Amino acid sequence: MRKTAPRLRLAGALAAALMLGGIATGPTAQADERHGKEPTLADLAQRHGRYFGSATDNPELVDEPYKALLGSEFDQITPGNGMKWYATEPQQGVFDFSQGDEIVNLARANRQKVRGHTLVWHSQLPEWLTGREWTAPELRAVLKKHIQAEVRHYRGKVFAWDVVNEAFNEDGTYRESVFYKTLGPGYIADALRWAHQADPRVKLYLNDYNIEAVGPKSDAYYKLAKELKAKGVPLHGIGLQAHLALQYGYPSTLEDNLRRFSRLGLDTALTEVDVRMQLPATDEKLAQQAEWYRDLTEACLAVRRCVGITLWDYTDKYSWIPAFFPGEGAALPWDEQLGRKPAYFAIREALGGR
């Protein structure tokens, strides 16, 4: 069990954020000057053998200040939407990788690595796939073709794939997606095998939310991962999305959970991190949020096979939270003016920075 971070350190993070104008007013010129001389979060994470990344999405890339910080602070990028099925195969057999390519090219220009997201998911599917009934042989052929076409396209350009995303319900039963209902649970092993055939070097993950703590849903992934490994199915890691909310409590068994997947010989990663709150944001809520960011960073650092952390975009300006959770937000370490919040300083301290 991990220990709670001392609250005294939170006061230091909050004071630093206030001093640098990072809570509501945006970074000052002094902060910008200081930031330019400091190691980035990615630099600090690399000292521990980890990456520290951010998701991004294509419409945001016209925002030059945002794009500059994305390119300088992080060493890993995840495309938020551009590699999903609706974007990459909008018509059956007609592939369009332009959105994903834009982000991959940006990452390569910045010497950042890319996490592929996602090959098989129940959501954001094209109408041609969801608007008809499929026989099992038909859907197997469609699924295999889609996976292998996309993985081959990005072979050598991404270091990992979220192969199957959100396969379980909260109680640990299988989500009844079109893939599960038509093909049964074996579609997961097939997807992993097909991806491995298309790129034998890329790391293959299962990815989901609400699996940070030990519980029915994470137990289901543990059981499945153990079975897949025993059968020789190419599974290399588990992605814990870590979409957290202050009102629901911190997943105190996170570190234990990371360790048990490691004992199966799997990597883990915190893949879509944000910590939302009920608005308005207050100093007290921002301090609690900072503590959570510190705790999850320390949990990853404490487990050797936790390979990195990715924010689900780094700034409240482009957070998905307000649109999906009305009345909630302020979930990320940078505010809407790209100013650094207490959470930023808590992460920095957890990584060994000042």
mmCIF file of C-alpha atoms in Angstrom:
data_model
loop_
_atom_site.group_PDB
_atom_site.id
_atom_site.type_symbol
_atom_site.label_atom_id
_atom_site.label_comp_id
_atom_site.label_asym_id
_atom_site.label_seq_id
_atom_site.Cartn_x
_atom_site.Cartn_y
_atom_site.Cartn_z
ATOM 1 C CA MET A 1 0.000 0.000 0.000
ATOM 2 C CA ARG A 2 1.322 3.425 -0.829
ATOM 3 C CA LYS A 3 1.492 6.279 1.613
ATOM 4 C CA THR A 4 -0.403 9.525 1.198
ATOM 5 C CA ALA A 5 1.830 12.410 0.165
ATOM 6 C CA PRO A 6 2.444 14.863 3.014
ATOM 7 C CA ARG A 7 0.139 17.859 2.722
ATOM 8 C CA LEU A 8 3.007 20.185 3.603
ATOM 9 C CA ARG A 9 4.406 19.651 0.121
ATOM 10 C CA LEU A 10 1.075 20.644 -1.385
ATOM 11 C CA ALA A 11 1.353 24.028 0.218
ATOM 12 C CA GLY A 12 4.683 24.465 -1.526
ATOM 13 C CA ALA A 13 3.198 23.522 -4.891
ATOM 14 C CA LEU A 14 0.261 25.869 -4.392
ATOM 15 C CA ALA A 15 2.543 28.707 -3.345
ATOM 16 C CA ALA A 16 4.774 28.135 -6.359
ATOM 17 C CA ALA A 17 1.798 28.213 -8.688
ATOM 18 C CA LEU A 18 0.509 31.415 -7.153
ATOM 19 C CA MET A 19 3.927 33.021 -7.317
ATOM 20 C CA LEU A 20 4.305 32.151 -10.994
ATOM 21 C CA GLY A 21 0.796 33.271 -11.914
ATOM 22 C CA GLY A 22 -0.155 29.788 -13.047
ATOM 23 C CA ILE A 23 -3.593 29.295 -11.503
ATOM 24 C CA ALA A 24 -5.820 31.684 -13.387
ATOM 25 C CA THR A 25 -3.803 34.433 -15.002
ATOM 26 C CA GLY A 26 -1.486 32.506 -17.301
ATOM 27 C CA PRO A 27 2.303 32.363 -17.206
ATOM 28 C CA THR A 28 4.155 35.608 -16.616
ATOM 29 C CA ALA A 29 7.256 36.677 -18.494
ATOM 30 C CA GLN A 30 9.289 35.728 -15.428
ATOM 31 C CA ALA A 31 7.722 32.261 -15.445
ATOM 32 C CA ASP A 32 8.427 31.844 -19.145
ATOM 33 C CA GLU A 33 12.069 32.794 -18.603
ATOM 34 C CA ARG A 34 12.404 30.416 -15.704
ATOM 35 C CA HIS A 35 10.588 27.644 -17.551
ATOM 36 C CA GLY A 36 13.029 27.915 -20.413
ATOM 37 C CA LYS A 37 15.924 27.132 -18.086
ATOM 38 C CA GLU A 38 14.238 24.276 -16.268
ATOM 39 C CA PRO A 39 14.169 20.629 -17.294
ATOM 40 C CA THR A 40 10.772 19.739 -18.714
ATOM 41 C CA LEU A 41 8.465 17.124 -17.242
ATOM 42 C CA ALA A 42 9.695 14.803 -19.981
ATOM 43 C CA ASP A 43 13.325 15.501 -19.028
ATOM 44 C CA LEU A 44 12.562 14.693 -15.403
ATOM 45 C CA ALA A 45 10.625 11.532 -16.291
ATOM 46 C CA GLN A 46 13.466 10.317 -18.512
ATOM 47 C CA ARG A 47 15.758 10.351 -15.482
ATOM 48 C CA HIS A 48 13.522 7.606 -14.099
ATOM 49 C CA GLY A 49 13.378 5.713 -17.398
ATOM 50 C CA ARG A 50 9.807 6.886 -18.066
ATOM 51 C CA TYR A 51 8.104 9.049 -20.648
ATOM 52 C CA PHE A 52 5.742 11.922 -19.898
ATOM 53 C CA GLY A 53 3.297 12.692 -22.664
ATOM 54 C CA SER A 54 0.092 14.370 -23.736
ATOM 55 C CA ALA A 55 -2.772 13.547 -26.032
ATOM 56 C CA THR A 56 -3.642 16.042 -28.723
ATOM 57 C CA ASP A 57 -6.150 16.424 -31.530
ATOM 58 C CA ASN A 58 -5.876 17.823 -35.038
ATOM 59 C CA PRO A 59 -8.073 20.953 -34.671
ATOM 60 C CA GLU A 60 -5.854 22.190 -31.837
ATOM 61 C CA LEU A 61 -2.700 22.269 -33.916
ATOM 62 C CA VAL A 62 -3.526 25.688 -35.395
ATOM 63 C CA ASP A 63 -3.023 27.147 -31.884
ATOM 64 C CA GLU A 64 0.653 28.062 -32.052
ATOM 65 C CA PRO A 65 1.291 28.753 -28.315
ATOM 66 C CA TYR A 66 -0.429 25.454 -27.471
ATOM 67 C CA LYS A 67 1.512 23.633 -30.172
ATOM 68 C CA ALA A 68 4.825 25.075 -28.976
ATOM 69 C CA LEU A 69 4.278 23.865 -25.419
ATOM 70 C CA LEU A 70 3.094 20.479 -26.677
ATOM 71 C CA GLY A 71 6.322 20.159 -28.620
ATOM 72 C CA SER A 72 8.648 21.287 -25.852
ATOM 73 C CA GLU A 73 7.304 19.888 -22.556
ATOM 74 C CA PHE A 74 6.524 16.296 -23.563
ATOM 75 C CA ASP A 75 8.348 13.401 -25.191
ATOM 76 C CA GLN A 76 5.295 11.375 -26.196
ATOM 77 C CA ILE A 77 2.003 12.129 -27.983
ATOM 78 C CA THR A 78 -1.251 10.195 -28.339
ATOM 79 C CA PRO A 79 -3.681 11.194 -31.122
ATOM 80 C CA GLY A 80 -6.991 11.773 -29.357
ATOM 81 C CA ASN A 81 -9.216 10.910 -32.329
ATOM 82 C CA GLY A 82 -7.271 10.770 -35.568
ATOM 83 C CA MET A 83 -6.461 7.043 -35.436
ATOM 84 C CA LYS A 84 -9.942 5.831 -34.444
ATOM 85 C CA TRP A 85 -11.977 3.734 -36.830
ATOM 86 C CA TYR A 86 -14.398 6.470 -37.955
ATOM 87 C CA ALA A 87 -11.432 8.601 -39.047
ATOM 88 C CA THR A 88 -9.239 5.921 -40.582
ATOM 89 C CA GLU A 89 -11.805 3.815 -42.480
ATOM 90 C CA PRO A 90 -14.788 6.107 -43.102
ATOM 91 C CA GLN A 91 -16.003 3.845 -45.920
ATOM 92 C CA GLN A 92 -15.510 0.111 -45.970
ATOM 93 C CA GLY A 93 -12.133 -0.677 -47.463
ATOM 94 C CA VAL A 94 -11.339 3.013 -48.031
ATOM 95 C CA PHE A 95 -8.637 4.156 -45.644
ATOM 96 C CA ASP A 96 -7.706 7.710 -44.704
ATOM 97 C CA PHE A 97 -4.722 8.116 -42.393
ATOM 98 C CA SER A 98 -4.289 11.844 -42.893
ATOM 99 C CA GLN A 99 -5.277 12.909 -39.366
ATOM 100 C CA GLY A 100 -3.041 10.381 -37.705
ATOM 101 C CA ASP A 101 -0.226 11.185 -40.113
ATOM 102 C CA GLU A 102 -0.378 14.880 -39.205
ATOM 103 C CA ILE A 103 0.210 14.084 -35.546
ATOM 104 C CA VAL A 104 2.857 11.456 -36.251
ATOM 105 C CA ASN A 105 4.738 13.926 -38.450
ATOM 106 C CA LEU A 106 4.532 16.596 -35.756
ATOM 107 C CA ALA A 107 5.850 14.149 -33.179
ATOM 108 C CA ARG A 108 8.709 13.084 -35.414
ATOM 109 C CA ALA A 109 9.673 16.699 -36.012
ATOM 110 C CA ASN A 110 9.801 17.181 -32.238
ATOM 111 C CA ARG A 111 11.577 13.852 -31.601
ATOM 112 C CA GLN A 112 8.576 12.561 -29.675
ATOM 113 C CA LYS A 113 7.257 9.041 -29.735
ATOM 114 C CA VAL A 114 3.656 8.169 -30.537
ATOM 115 C CA ARG A 115 1.200 5.850 -28.830
ATOM 116 C CA GLY A 116 -1.374 4.482 -31.277
ATOM 117 C CA HIS A 117 -4.984 4.849 -30.136
ATOM 118 C CA THR A 118 -7.117 2.809 -30.804
ATOM 119 C CA LEU A 119 -7.716 -0.165 -33.103
ATOM 120 C CA VAL A 120 -10.839 -1.832 -31.643
ATOM 121 C CA TRP A 121 -13.419 0.138 -29.656
ATOM 122 C CA HIS A 122 -17.187 0.026 -29.324
ATOM 123 C CA SER A 123 -17.496 3.793 -29.852
ATOM 124 C CA GLN A 124 -16.789 6.224 -32.710
ATOM 125 C CA LEU A 125 -17.336 3.532 -35.314
ATOM 126 C CA PRO A 126 -18.395 4.445 -38.875
ATOM 127 C CA GLU A 127 -22.032 4.044 -39.820
ATOM 128 C CA TRP A 128 -21.227 1.430 -42.423
ATOM 129 C CA LEU A 129 -20.012 -0.829 -39.625
ATOM 130 C CA THR A 130 -22.767 -0.215 -37.074
ATOM 131 C CA GLY A 131 -25.692 0.147 -39.470
ATOM 132 C CA ARG A 132 -26.029 -3.477 -40.519
ATOM 133 C CA GLU A 133 -25.901 -7.034 -39.214
ATOM 134 C CA TRP A 134 -22.759 -9.101 -39.740
ATOM 135 C CA THR A 135 -22.119 -12.798 -39.749
ATOM 136 C CA ALA A 136 -19.144 -13.892 -37.670
ATOM 137 C CA PRO A 137 -16.966 -14.696 -40.728
ATOM 138 C CA GLU A 138 -17.828 -11.342 -42.304
ATOM 139 C CA LEU A 139 -16.979 -9.314 -39.227
ATOM 140 C CA ARG A 140 -13.789 -11.285 -38.569
ATOM 141 C CA ALA A 141 -12.604 -10.414 -42.066
ATOM 142 C CA VAL A 142 -13.530 -6.728 -41.623
ATOM 143 C CA LEU A 143 -11.813 -6.543 -38.239
ATOM 144 C CA LYS A 144 -8.647 -8.255 -39.416
ATOM 145 C CA LYS A 145 -8.377 -6.064 -42.500
ATOM 146 C CA HIS A 146 -8.856 -2.869 -40.502
ATOM 147 C CA ILE A 147 -6.341 -3.768 -37.806
ATOM 148 C CA GLN A 148 -3.657 -4.942 -40.176
ATOM 149 C CA ALA A 149 -4.043 -2.072 -42.631
ATOM 150 C CA GLU A 150 -3.667 0.517 -39.861
ATOM 151 C CA VAL A 151 -0.871 -1.233 -37.993
ATOM 152 C CA ARG A 152 1.092 -1.741 -41.213
ATOM 153 C CA HIS A 153 0.617 1.915 -42.140
ATOM 154 C CA TYR A 154 2.131 3.036 -38.828
ATOM 155 C CA ARG A 155 4.727 0.277 -38.534
ATOM 156 C CA GLY A 156 7.914 1.769 -37.147
ATOM 157 C CA LYS A 157 6.151 5.068 -36.407
ATOM 158 C CA VAL A 158 4.384 4.189 -33.148
ATOM 159 C CA PHE A 159 5.907 2.401 -30.167
ATOM 160 C CA ALA A 160 2.659 0.984 -28.755
ATOM 161 C CA TRP A 161 -0.970 0.368 -29.692
ATOM 162 C CA ASP A 162 -4.105 0.385 -27.609
ATOM 163 C CA VAL A 163 -5.352 -2.639 -29.492
ATOM 164 C CA VAL A 164 -8.644 -3.195 -27.667
ATOM 165 C CA ASN A 165 -10.175 -0.314 -25.737
ATOM 166 C CA GLU A 166 -12.816 -0.597 -22.982
ATOM 167 C CA ALA A 167 -13.716 -4.269 -23.361
ATOM 168 C CA PHE A 168 -15.341 -4.718 -19.918
ATOM 169 C CA ASN A 169 -18.267 -3.339 -17.932
ATOM 170 C CA GLU A 170 -17.866 -2.040 -14.378
ATOM 171 C CA ASP A 171 -18.846 -5.401 -12.881
ATOM 172 C CA GLY A 172 -16.183 -7.258 -14.854
ATOM 173 C CA THR A 173 -18.524 -8.714 -17.487
ATOM 174 C CA TYR A 174 -17.721 -8.264 -21.156
ATOM 175 C CA ARG A 175 -19.090 -5.139 -22.791
ATOM 176 C CA GLU A 176 -21.617 -6.221 -25.417
ATOM 177 C CA SER A 177 -20.065 -4.406 -28.336
ATOM 178 C CA VAL A 178 -20.749 -5.423 -31.921
ATOM 179 C CA PHE A 179 -17.475 -7.354 -31.787
ATOM 180 C CA TYR A 180 -18.328 -9.290 -28.619
ATOM 181 C CA LYS A 181 -21.910 -10.024 -29.655
ATOM 182 C CA THR A 182 -20.878 -11.281 -33.084
ATOM 183 C CA LEU A 183 -17.510 -12.921 -32.395
ATOM 184 C CA GLY A 184 -17.503 -13.702 -28.683
ATOM 185 C CA PRO A 185 -14.640 -12.935 -26.283
ATOM 186 C CA GLY A 186 -12.079 -14.477 -28.628
ATOM 187 C CA TYR A 187 -12.053 -11.290 -30.694
ATOM 188 C CA ILE A 188 -9.577 -9.807 -28.190
ATOM 189 C CA ALA A 189 -6.965 -12.514 -28.694
ATOM 190 C CA ASP A 190 -7.509 -12.395 -32.451
ATOM 191 C CA ALA A 191 -7.034 -8.616 -32.498
ATOM 192 C CA LEU A 192 -3.752 -8.920 -30.610
ATOM 193 C CA ARG A 193 -2.492 -11.676 -32.909
ATOM 194 C CA TRP A 194 -3.421 -9.753 -36.058
ATOM 195 C CA ALA A 195 -1.726 -6.606 -34.799
ATOM 196 C CA HIS A 196 1.405 -8.565 -33.936
ATOM 197 C CA GLN A 197 1.498 -10.100 -37.405
ATOM 198 C CA ALA A 198 1.342 -6.630 -38.943
ATOM 199 C CA ASP A 199 4.097 -5.203 -36.716
ATOM 200 C CA PRO A 200 6.021 -7.741 -34.619
ATOM 201 C CA ARG A 201 7.972 -5.024 -32.797
ATOM 202 C CA VAL A 202 5.193 -2.752 -31.546
ATOM 203 C CA LYS A 203 3.974 -3.077 -27.932
ATOM 204 C CA LEU A 204 0.352 -4.194 -27.697
ATOM 205 C CA TYR A 205 -1.962 -3.019 -24.905
ATOM 206 C CA LEU A 206 -5.454 -3.446 -23.566
ATOM 207 C CA ASN A 207 -6.745 -0.086 -22.320
ATOM 208 C CA ASP A 208 -9.658 0.950 -20.083
ATOM 209 C CA TYR A 209 -10.994 3.422 -17.513
ATOM 210 C CA ASN A 210 -11.913 2.696 -13.876
ATOM 211 C CA ILE A 211 -9.298 -0.043 -13.626
ATOM 212 C CA GLU A 212 -6.854 2.004 -11.549
ATOM 213 C CA ALA A 213 -7.961 0.397 -8.273
ATOM 214 C CA VAL A 214 -8.182 -3.297 -7.503
ATOM 215 C CA GLY A 215 -11.802 -4.280 -8.085
ATOM 216 C CA PRO A 216 -14.171 -6.258 -10.336
ATOM 217 C CA LYS A 217 -13.213 -4.484 -13.555
ATOM 218 C CA SER A 218 -9.451 -4.581 -13.013
ATOM 219 C CA ASP A 219 -9.787 -8.177 -11.776
ATOM 220 C CA ALA A 220 -11.397 -9.048 -15.119
ATOM 221 C CA TYR A 221 -8.395 -7.601 -16.959
ATOM 222 C CA TYR A 222 -5.993 -9.430 -14.650
ATOM 223 C CA LYS A 223 -7.784 -12.742 -15.294
ATOM 224 C CA LEU A 224 -7.916 -12.132 -19.055
ATOM 225 C CA ALA A 225 -4.274 -11.052 -19.221
ATOM 226 C CA LYS A 226 -3.202 -14.155 -17.314
ATOM 227 C CA GLU A 227 -5.170 -16.365 -19.707
ATOM 228 C CA LEU A 228 -3.808 -14.619 -22.796
ATOM 229 C CA LYS A 229 -0.224 -14.882 -21.568
ATOM 230 C CA ALA A 230 -0.698 -18.588 -20.794
ATOM 231 C CA LYS A 231 -1.884 -19.134 -24.380
ATOM 232 C CA GLY A 232 1.058 -17.236 -25.859
ATOM 233 C CA VAL A 233 -1.096 -14.407 -27.176
ATOM 234 C CA PRO A 234 1.070 -11.305 -27.844
ATOM 235 C CA LEU A 235 -0.004 -8.958 -25.047
ATOM 236 C CA HIS A 236 2.643 -6.600 -23.688
ATOM 237 C CA GLY A 237 0.846 -4.140 -21.441
ATOM 238 C CA ILE A 238 -2.227 -2.783 -19.705
ATOM 239 C CA GLY A 239 -3.208 0.863 -20.128
ATOM 240 C CA LEU A 240 -4.950 2.404 -17.145
ATOM 241 C CA GLN A 241 -6.686 5.521 -18.444
ATOM 242 C CA ALA A 242 -6.832 7.261 -15.045
ATOM 243 C CA HIS A 243 -9.756 9.581 -15.752
ATOM 244 C CA LEU A 244 -10.258 10.491 -12.091
ATOM 245 C CA ALA A 245 -12.791 12.738 -10.317
ATOM 246 C CA LEU A 246 -12.295 14.337 -6.915
ATOM 247 C CA GLN A 247 -15.850 13.541 -5.809
ATOM 248 C CA TYR A 248 -15.323 9.784 -6.202
ATOM 249 C CA GLY A 249 -12.109 9.400 -4.202
ATOM 250 C CA TYR A 250 -8.556 8.471 -5.079
ATOM 251 C CA PRO A 251 -7.824 4.851 -6.171
ATOM 252 C CA SER A 252 -5.617 4.023 -3.182
ATOM 253 C CA THR A 253 -4.721 0.553 -4.497
ATOM 254 C CA LEU A 254 -3.252 1.911 -7.741
ATOM 255 C CA GLU A 255 0.325 0.968 -6.925
ATOM 256 C CA ASP A 256 -0.675 -2.536 -5.819
ATOM 257 C CA ASN A 257 -2.645 -2.932 -9.030
ATOM 258 C CA LEU A 258 0.289 -1.858 -11.188
ATOM 259 C CA ARG A 259 2.490 -4.356 -9.374
ATOM 260 C CA ARG A 260 0.209 -7.328 -9.932
ATOM 261 C CA PHE A 261 0.148 -6.718 -13.685
ATOM 262 C CA SER A 262 3.935 -6.395 -13.603
ATOM 263 C CA ARG A 263 4.155 -9.820 -11.960
ATOM 264 C CA LEU A 264 2.436 -11.221 -15.055
ATOM 265 C CA GLY A 265 5.336 -9.876 -17.114
ATOM 266 C CA LEU A 266 3.348 -6.923 -18.453
ATOM 267 C CA ASP A 267 4.179 -3.263 -18.784
ATOM 268 C CA THR A 268 1.659 -0.746 -17.525
ATOM 269 C CA ALA A 269 1.047 2.882 -18.413
ATOM 270 C CA LEU A 270 -1.233 5.663 -17.214
ATOM 271 C CA THR A 271 -2.625 6.521 -20.608
ATOM 272 C CA GLU A 272 -5.345 9.216 -20.424
ATOM 273 C CA VAL A 273 -4.805 11.062 -17.174
ATOM 274 C CA ASP A 274 -7.004 13.883 -15.961
ATOM 275 C CA VAL A 275 -8.488 14.733 -12.558
ATOM 276 C CA ARG A 276 -11.769 16.574 -12.887
ATOM 277 C CA MET A 277 -13.684 18.459 -10.220
ATOM 278 C CA GLN A 278 -17.097 19.974 -9.726
ATOM 279 C CA LEU A 279 -16.907 23.625 -10.701
ATOM 280 C CA PRO A 280 -16.102 26.242 -9.647
ATOM 281 C CA ALA A 281 -12.488 25.382 -8.968
ATOM 282 C CA THR A 282 -11.232 26.550 -5.583
ATOM 283 C CA ASP A 283 -7.789 26.674 -4.012
ATOM 284 C CA GLU A 284 -8.796 23.711 -1.847
ATOM 285 C CA LYS A 285 -9.903 21.625 -4.833
ATOM 286 C CA LEU A 286 -6.791 22.562 -6.806
ATOM 287 C CA ALA A 287 -4.645 21.514 -3.854
ATOM 288 C CA GLN A 288 -6.426 18.163 -3.611
ATOM 289 C CA GLN A 289 -6.075 17.704 -7.357
ATOM 290 C CA ALA A 290 -2.356 18.405 -7.077
ATOM 291 C CA GLU A 291 -2.051 15.759 -4.371
ATOM 292 C CA TRP A 292 -3.714 13.213 -6.636
ATOM 293 C CA TYR A 293 -1.435 14.041 -9.546
ATOM 294 C CA ARG A 294 1.533 13.668 -7.230
ATOM 295 C CA ASP A 295 0.276 10.348 -5.887
ATOM 296 C CA LEU A 296 -0.365 8.786 -9.292
ATOM 297 C CA THR A 297 3.030 9.964 -10.562
ATOM 298 C CA GLU A 298 4.733 8.459 -7.520
ATOM 299 C CA ALA A 299 2.785 5.214 -7.965
ATOM 300 C CA CYS A 300 4.071 4.867 -11.521
ATOM 301 C CA LEU A 301 7.633 5.659 -10.462
ATOM 302 C CA ALA A 302 7.430 3.051 -7.697
ATOM 303 C CA VAL A 303 6.683 0.224 -10.146
ATOM 304 C CA ARG A 304 9.513 -0.540 -12.529
ATOM 305 C CA ARG A 305 7.289 -1.729 -15.369
ATOM 306 C CA CYS A 306 5.054 1.340 -15.314
ATOM 307 C CA VAL A 307 6.635 2.874 -18.389
ATOM 308 C CA GLY A 308 5.049 6.311 -18.580
ATOM 309 C CA ILE A 309 2.253 8.793 -18.030
ATOM 310 C CA THR A 310 0.121 10.551 -20.646
ATOM 311 C CA LEU A 311 -2.175 13.472 -19.873
ATOM 312 C CA TRP A 312 -5.439 13.459 -21.822
ATOM 313 C CA ASP A 313 -4.352 16.726 -23.344
ATOM 314 C CA TYR A 314 -2.431 18.951 -20.999
ATOM 315 C CA THR A 315 -4.589 22.084 -20.807
ATOM 316 C CA ASP A 316 -8.119 22.836 -19.652
ATOM 317 C CA LYS A 317 -8.479 24.817 -22.882
ATOM 318 C CA TYR A 318 -8.919 21.596 -24.856
ATOM 319 C CA SER A 319 -10.231 19.198 -22.209
ATOM 320 C CA TRP A 320 -13.028 16.826 -23.170
ATOM 321 C CA ILE A 321 -14.512 16.952 -19.672
ATOM 322 C CA PRO A 322 -16.921 19.955 -19.813
ATOM 323 C CA ALA A 323 -18.706 18.595 -22.879
ATOM 324 C CA PHE A 324 -19.245 15.157 -21.351
ATOM 325 C CA PHE A 325 -19.631 16.038 -17.660
ATOM 326 C CA PRO A 326 -21.622 19.298 -17.409
ATOM 327 C CA GLY A 327 -20.631 21.349 -14.391
ATOM 328 C CA GLU A 328 -17.235 19.656 -14.122
ATOM 329 C CA GLY A 329 -13.801 20.564 -15.450
ATOM 330 C CA ALA A 330 -10.472 22.173 -14.503
ATOM 331 C CA ALA A 331 -9.036 18.676 -14.882
ATOM 332 C CA LEU A 332 -5.529 19.284 -16.193
ATOM 333 C CA PRO A 333 -2.190 20.678 -14.963
ATOM 334 C CA TRP A 334 -2.330 23.720 -17.263
ATOM 335 C CA ASP A 335 -5.236 26.177 -17.209
ATOM 336 C CA GLU A 336 -7.069 27.627 -20.206
ATOM 337 C CA GLN A 337 -4.431 30.345 -20.629
ATOM 338 C CA LEU A 338 -1.668 27.692 -20.633
ATOM 339 C CA GLY A 339 -0.688 28.736 -17.114
ATOM 340 C CA ARG A 340 0.724 26.132 -14.764
ATOM 341 C CA LYS A 341 -1.549 25.052 -11.921
ATOM 342 C CA PRO A 342 -0.634 23.456 -8.573
ATOM 343 C CA ALA A 343 -0.962 20.039 -10.232
ATOM 344 C CA TYR A 344 1.931 20.878 -12.557
ATOM 345 C CA PHE A 345 4.232 21.659 -9.644
ATOM 346 C CA ALA A 346 3.128 18.545 -7.762
ATOM 347 C CA ILE A 347 3.996 16.374 -10.776
ATOM 348 C CA ARG A 348 7.304 18.165 -11.122
ATOM 349 C CA GLU A 349 8.202 17.576 -7.479
ATOM 350 C CA ALA A 350 7.173 13.907 -7.707
ATOM 351 C CA LEU A 351 9.553 13.524 -10.666
ATOM 352 C CA GLY A 352 12.367 15.039 -8.614
ATOM 353 C CA GLY A 353 12.281 18.577 -9.946
ATOM 354 C CA ARG A 354 12.054 21.828 -8.035
#
